[in-house]
XYZ file of C-alpha atoms in Angstrom:
360
model
C -160.610 -3.680 -11.125
C -156.846 -3.813 -10.992
C -156.677 -7.000 -13.072
C -158.675 -5.565 -15.923
C -156.162 -2.752 -16.698
C -153.435 -5.023 -18.113
C -155.944 -6.868 -20.206
C -157.048 -3.570 -21.930
C -153.388 -2.645 -22.371
C -152.642 -6.066 -23.957
C -155.626 -5.618 -26.342
C -154.432 -2.262 -27.452
C -150.848 -3.545 -27.859
C -151.354 -5.566 -31.107
C -152.983 -2.507 -32.790
C -150.070 -0.397 -31.886
C -147.423 -2.884 -32.800
C -145.474 -2.032 -35.865
C -145.949 1.680 -35.478
C -142.986 3.960 -34.377
C -143.277 6.604 -31.734
C -143.096 9.293 -34.480
C -145.922 7.743 -36.407
C -148.156 7.719 -33.333
C -147.316 11.388 -32.641
C -148.172 12.257 -36.301
C -151.491 10.457 -36.198
C -152.462 12.298 -32.906
C -151.482 15.675 -34.406
C -153.547 15.038 -37.624
C -156.527 14.155 -35.519
C -156.147 17.257 -33.378
C -155.764 19.504 -36.371
C -158.827 17.937 -38.057
C -160.933 18.441 -34.956
C -159.832 22.024 -34.619
C -160.815 22.665 -38.214
C -164.286 21.262 -37.620
C -164.872 23.334 -34.389
C -163.421 26.560 -35.758
C -166.599 28.060 -37.468
C -168.725 27.038 -34.361
C -166.189 28.730 -32.153
C -166.405 31.972 -34.119
C -170.273 31.891 -34.057
C -170.188 31.243 -30.352
C -167.812 34.116 -29.648
C -169.973 36.386 -31.770
C -173.187 35.637 -29.816
C -171.299 35.705 -26.544
C -170.216 39.265 -27.580
C -173.841 40.181 -28.392
C -175.015 38.894 -24.904
C -172.816 41.617 -23.460
C -174.507 44.443 -25.400
C -178.184 45.344 -26.002
C -180.727 47.501 -27.723
C -181.953 50.184 -25.197
C -184.517 52.350 -26.928
C -186.107 53.053 -30.359
C -188.122 55.787 -32.010
C -189.891 56.496 -35.235
C -189.744 60.182 -36.463
C -191.069 62.043 -39.524
C -188.160 63.414 -41.567
C -190.022 66.658 -42.701
C -190.356 68.295 -39.359
C -188.933 65.721 -36.791
C -192.487 64.913 -35.322
C -192.130 61.881 -33.204
C -194.619 59.232 -34.523
C -193.928 56.360 -32.085
C -191.353 55.346 -29.568
C -190.540 52.418 -27.046
C -191.830 53.008 -23.625
C -188.699 52.447 -21.712
C -188.103 53.034 -17.965
C -184.401 53.074 -18.018
C -183.182 55.289 -15.082
C -179.422 55.330 -16.133
C -178.344 58.946 -16.461
C -176.251 58.212 -19.500
C -179.153 56.686 -21.341
C -181.349 59.729 -20.324
C -178.725 62.107 -21.702
C -178.401 60.226 -24.926
C -182.136 60.378 -25.490
C -181.718 64.159 -25.834
C -179.734 63.576 -28.960
C -182.823 61.886 -30.550
C -184.510 65.333 -30.653
C -181.369 67.166 -31.982
C -181.046 64.509 -34.819
C -184.753 64.788 -35.690
C -184.252 68.463 -36.607
C -181.420 67.582 -39.008
C -182.705 64.253 -40.640
C -183.346 66.064 -44.042
C -179.673 67.066 -44.145
C -178.114 63.678 -43.334
C -177.739 60.434 -45.517
C -180.258 57.656 -45.095
C -177.950 55.525 -43.051
C -176.031 57.125 -40.048
C -174.405 56.454 -36.819
C -173.740 58.803 -33.870
C -171.196 57.778 -31.264
C -171.775 59.372 -27.923
C -169.206 57.418 -25.852
C -170.741 54.424 -24.028
C -173.776 54.460 -26.467
C -174.407 54.572 -30.113
C -177.465 55.988 -32.047
C -178.082 54.346 -35.316
C -180.905 55.440 -37.723
C -182.179 54.894 -41.304
C -184.536 56.953 -43.335
C -186.979 56.023 -46.161
C -190.211 57.387 -47.556
C -190.169 60.489 -45.281
C -189.885 58.522 -42.004
C -186.677 57.831 -39.968
C -186.186 54.886 -37.644
C -183.765 55.553 -34.721
C -182.371 53.179 -31.986
C -180.023 53.620 -29.013
C -177.730 50.746 -28.185
C -174.524 50.159 -26.250
C -171.243 50.971 -27.883
C -170.307 47.368 -28.474
C -173.568 46.303 -30.170
C -172.764 44.978 -33.613
C -173.661 47.266 -36.536
C -175.061 44.425 -38.548
C -177.555 43.665 -35.970
C -178.317 47.325 -35.189
C -179.260 48.031 -38.792
C -181.103 44.833 -39.247
C -183.285 45.891 -36.111
C -183.994 49.122 -37.833
C -184.824 47.427 -41.110
C -187.372 45.216 -39.373
C -188.987 48.273 -37.827
C -189.112 49.907 -41.220
C -190.713 47.076 -43.033
C -193.415 46.659 -40.339
C -194.126 50.203 -40.051
C -194.527 50.697 -43.884
C -196.696 47.573 -44.154
C -198.969 48.813 -41.147
C -199.293 52.618 -41.859
C -199.572 54.245 -45.341
C -197.776 57.417 -46.375
C -200.982 59.445 -46.179
C -201.341 58.776 -42.515
C -197.842 59.639 -41.754
C -197.686 62.853 -43.791
C -200.954 64.067 -42.318
C -200.176 63.326 -38.650
C -200.432 66.296 -36.463
C -200.018 65.340 -32.797
C -196.877 63.550 -31.474
C -196.767 59.656 -30.908
C -200.079 59.266 -32.767
C -198.850 55.749 -33.701
C -197.783 54.672 -30.069
C -199.403 51.365 -30.579
C -196.440 50.497 -32.721
C -194.421 50.327 -29.496
C -195.799 46.758 -29.023
C -193.926 45.613 -32.129
C -190.811 47.623 -31.078
C -190.739 45.773 -27.696
C -191.111 42.446 -29.241
C -188.355 43.040 -31.712
C -186.167 44.554 -29.068
C -186.531 41.493 -26.846
C -185.464 39.259 -29.825
C -182.443 41.241 -30.623
C -181.430 41.356 -27.032
C -181.576 37.540 -27.092
C -178.982 36.422 -29.565
C -179.892 32.697 -29.292
C -183.304 33.542 -30.788
C -181.626 35.197 -33.800
C -179.189 32.458 -34.771
C -181.586 30.739 -37.174
C -183.230 33.914 -38.510
C -180.499 36.316 -39.597
C -177.954 35.783 -42.399
C -174.953 37.590 -40.919
C -172.778 37.275 -44.015
C -175.252 39.168 -46.150
C -175.647 41.942 -43.708
C -171.862 42.360 -43.167
C -171.493 42.507 -47.018
C -174.148 45.324 -47.222
C -172.499 47.320 -44.406
C -169.109 46.926 -46.087
C -170.555 48.004 -49.473
C -172.268 51.076 -48.044
C -171.022 51.787 -44.472
C -173.187 54.178 -42.342
C -172.210 57.833 -42.294
C -170.582 58.883 -39.013
C -172.366 61.947 -37.664
C -170.008 64.051 -35.495
C -171.007 66.113 -32.454
C -170.004 69.180 -34.540
C -172.790 68.570 -36.937
C -175.300 67.914 -34.289
C -174.648 70.933 -32.095
C -175.538 71.088 -28.485
C -178.565 68.939 -27.278
C -179.277 71.375 -24.428
C -180.164 74.296 -26.666
C -177.169 76.564 -25.904
C -174.063 76.997 -28.034
C -170.836 75.807 -26.470
C -167.247 76.935 -27.439
C -166.735 73.500 -28.739
C -169.666 73.693 -31.177
C -168.521 77.132 -32.290
C -164.986 75.730 -33.112
C -166.602 72.829 -35.065
C -168.816 75.040 -37.358
C -166.197 74.868 -40.042
C -166.319 70.976 -39.878
C -169.962 70.964 -40.164
C -170.000 72.967 -43.270
C -168.058 70.385 -45.153
C -170.235 67.458 -44.173
C -172.051 67.671 -47.437
C -168.911 66.537 -49.203
C -169.558 62.991 -47.912
C -172.877 62.862 -49.612
C -173.247 61.123 -52.919
C -174.849 62.919 -55.841
C -177.615 61.335 -57.870
C -176.532 59.313 -60.844
C -175.387 61.491 -63.753
C -177.879 61.560 -66.716
C -177.298 61.928 -70.503
C -177.927 65.644 -70.399
C -175.395 65.861 -67.710
C -172.828 63.970 -69.697
C -173.484 66.386 -72.690
C -173.046 69.455 -70.359
C -169.688 68.122 -69.019
C -168.347 67.680 -72.602
C -169.524 71.080 -73.901
C -168.066 72.797 -70.724
C -164.685 71.138 -71.468
C -164.960 72.199 -75.065
C -165.610 75.854 -74.076
C -162.791 75.669 -71.623
C -160.458 74.201 -74.382
C -161.443 77.014 -76.754
C -160.779 79.722 -74.112
C -157.365 78.188 -73.345
C -156.376 78.066 -77.144
C -157.483 81.662 -77.630
C -155.559 82.680 -74.569
C -152.337 81.225 -75.811
C -153.007 82.908 -79.342
C -153.454 86.143 -77.327
C -150.167 85.792 -75.544
C -148.534 85.041 -78.910
C -150.120 88.109 -80.364
C -149.045 90.217 -77.379
C -145.389 89.203 -77.806
C -145.447 90.094 -81.463
C -147.369 93.352 -81.092
C -146.736 95.538 -78.099
C -149.985 97.309 -78.613
C -152.127 94.322 -77.548
C -154.015 94.396 -74.308
C -152.887 91.866 -71.695
C -156.429 91.939 -70.043
C -157.673 89.826 -72.944
C -155.221 86.994 -71.963
C -156.609 87.226 -68.380
C -160.161 87.180 -69.589
C -159.534 84.077 -71.715
C -157.915 82.156 -68.931
C -160.577 83.190 -66.399
C -163.124 81.847 -68.760
C -161.066 78.514 -68.967
C -160.981 78.185 -65.181
C -164.633 79.058 -64.853
C -165.576 76.316 -67.434
C -163.322 73.666 -65.607
C -164.741 74.559 -62.267
C -168.271 73.963 -63.659
C -167.247 70.431 -64.570
C -165.967 69.958 -61.090
C -169.263 71.153 -59.634
C -171.141 68.956 -61.848
C -169.250 65.807 -60.610
C -168.521 66.472 -56.905
C -170.763 67.499 -54.028
C -169.442 70.428 -52.123
C -170.803 73.052 -49.659
C -172.787 75.930 -51.223
C -172.705 74.110 -54.426
C -175.570 75.858 -56.168
C -174.336 79.237 -55.112
C -170.858 78.411 -56.481
C -172.313 77.395 -59.822
C -174.305 80.628 -60.250
C -171.211 82.693 -59.290
C -169.202 80.703 -61.895
C -171.839 81.345 -64.484
C -171.672 85.021 -63.698
C -167.882 84.934 -64.220
C -168.435 83.354 -67.669
C -170.829 86.059 -68.607
C -168.474 88.808 -67.546
C -165.519 87.231 -69.475
C -167.609 86.899 -72.656
C -168.934 90.557 -72.315
C -165.363 91.753 -72.001
C -164.310 89.741 -75.122
C -167.158 90.873 -77.411
C -164.777 92.691 -79.681
C -162.892 89.469 -80.257
C -165.831 87.130 -80.750
C -168.937 87.239 -82.985
C -172.415 87.008 -81.759
C -172.632 83.308 -82.507
C -169.555 82.529 -80.420
C -170.789 84.649 -77.576
C -174.201 83.005 -77.728
C -172.528 79.489 -77.836
C -170.421 80.181 -74.604
C -173.223 81.751 -72.636
C -175.783 79.050 -73.622
C -173.371 76.264 -72.575
C -172.879 78.165 -69.332
C -176.590 78.160 -68.640
C -177.043 74.565 -69.558
C -174.169 73.359 -67.239
C -175.555 75.576 -64.380
C -178.973 73.991 -64.836
C -177.516 70.412 -64.800
C -175.610 71.169 -61.649
C -178.702 72.422 -60.045
C -180.637 69.300 -61.085
C -178.101 66.882 -59.833
C -178.565 67.049 -56.206
C -177.424 64.853 -53.440
C -179.132 61.534 -53.337
C -182.370 61.576 -51.215
C -183.761 58.672 -49.076
C -183.871 55.420 -50.874
C -187.384 54.141 -51.036
C -186.172 50.577 -51.494
C -183.615 50.633 -48.641
C -182.732 47.246 -47.459
C -179.956 46.158 -45.127
């Protein structure tokens, strides 16, 4: 064996003759860089699925949005106290599904609860905190598609007893096994499409303040968080604005501008004549503020939005009643009619409901 080594060295020597040591190092570095570029995407994919292997789907449930009636659930026998405690949040969430957006996540420490809602039914799942969002919502999307294709809306709407579709658990278990085995998903899921969808419309993060106590009693923490739960509606999106809504917005701006102009004229008249009443100036500016606030309510979603719109309309009516001496009947009729029209459009443009064509 020893006499063959020099022969191999001798054979390689002619191929290396004429190259300097720097050239050899440059060639080796280029080959190394090229190999790294070829292996980089596969390394990232391997890291992702290694990460998934360390996390898993633990439980799933199908619930009716209207009243929180459980329609089906996975039959799990997990004895972990943390998992058992998290399942209590399923019931608390079921009572508030109608008030939440159609894609949400609740973080409870070591575990996450994700759910989507469509056509009056919500699909919920419990997973470990490091389980990727793209796979979690893809899992829920598969449950949704299968449930919709298996049971029609009439059955789900008329269901009376809990877990009347418990046979759906067979599909839940099969899907859960697939999603807990990342190697079986590598050829069936387009991760880039799912990540794009999650980035464009990320899930709403439900806070413990909004959920309340799962044990049925009010803690001091939940009392402190009441103010935070009241502003959760600000995160919801309103339905797309319609043509009547645009017309109402423009008319409200016009009324506000007319009130503002008349208010400045009233100030000018007040400076010239000491006998003028300053209360007219206040009435004109209050009317301007009310019209602009109606425009704000028409565009943005806030807490107690409908109540605020009716109170604002009441303020518009009071201002016009006070200004009846400075306006003719047609002007009063125009301002009040615009106020009614804008209030109606605010009431009609509600937060977006559950999307029937939801797809991750």
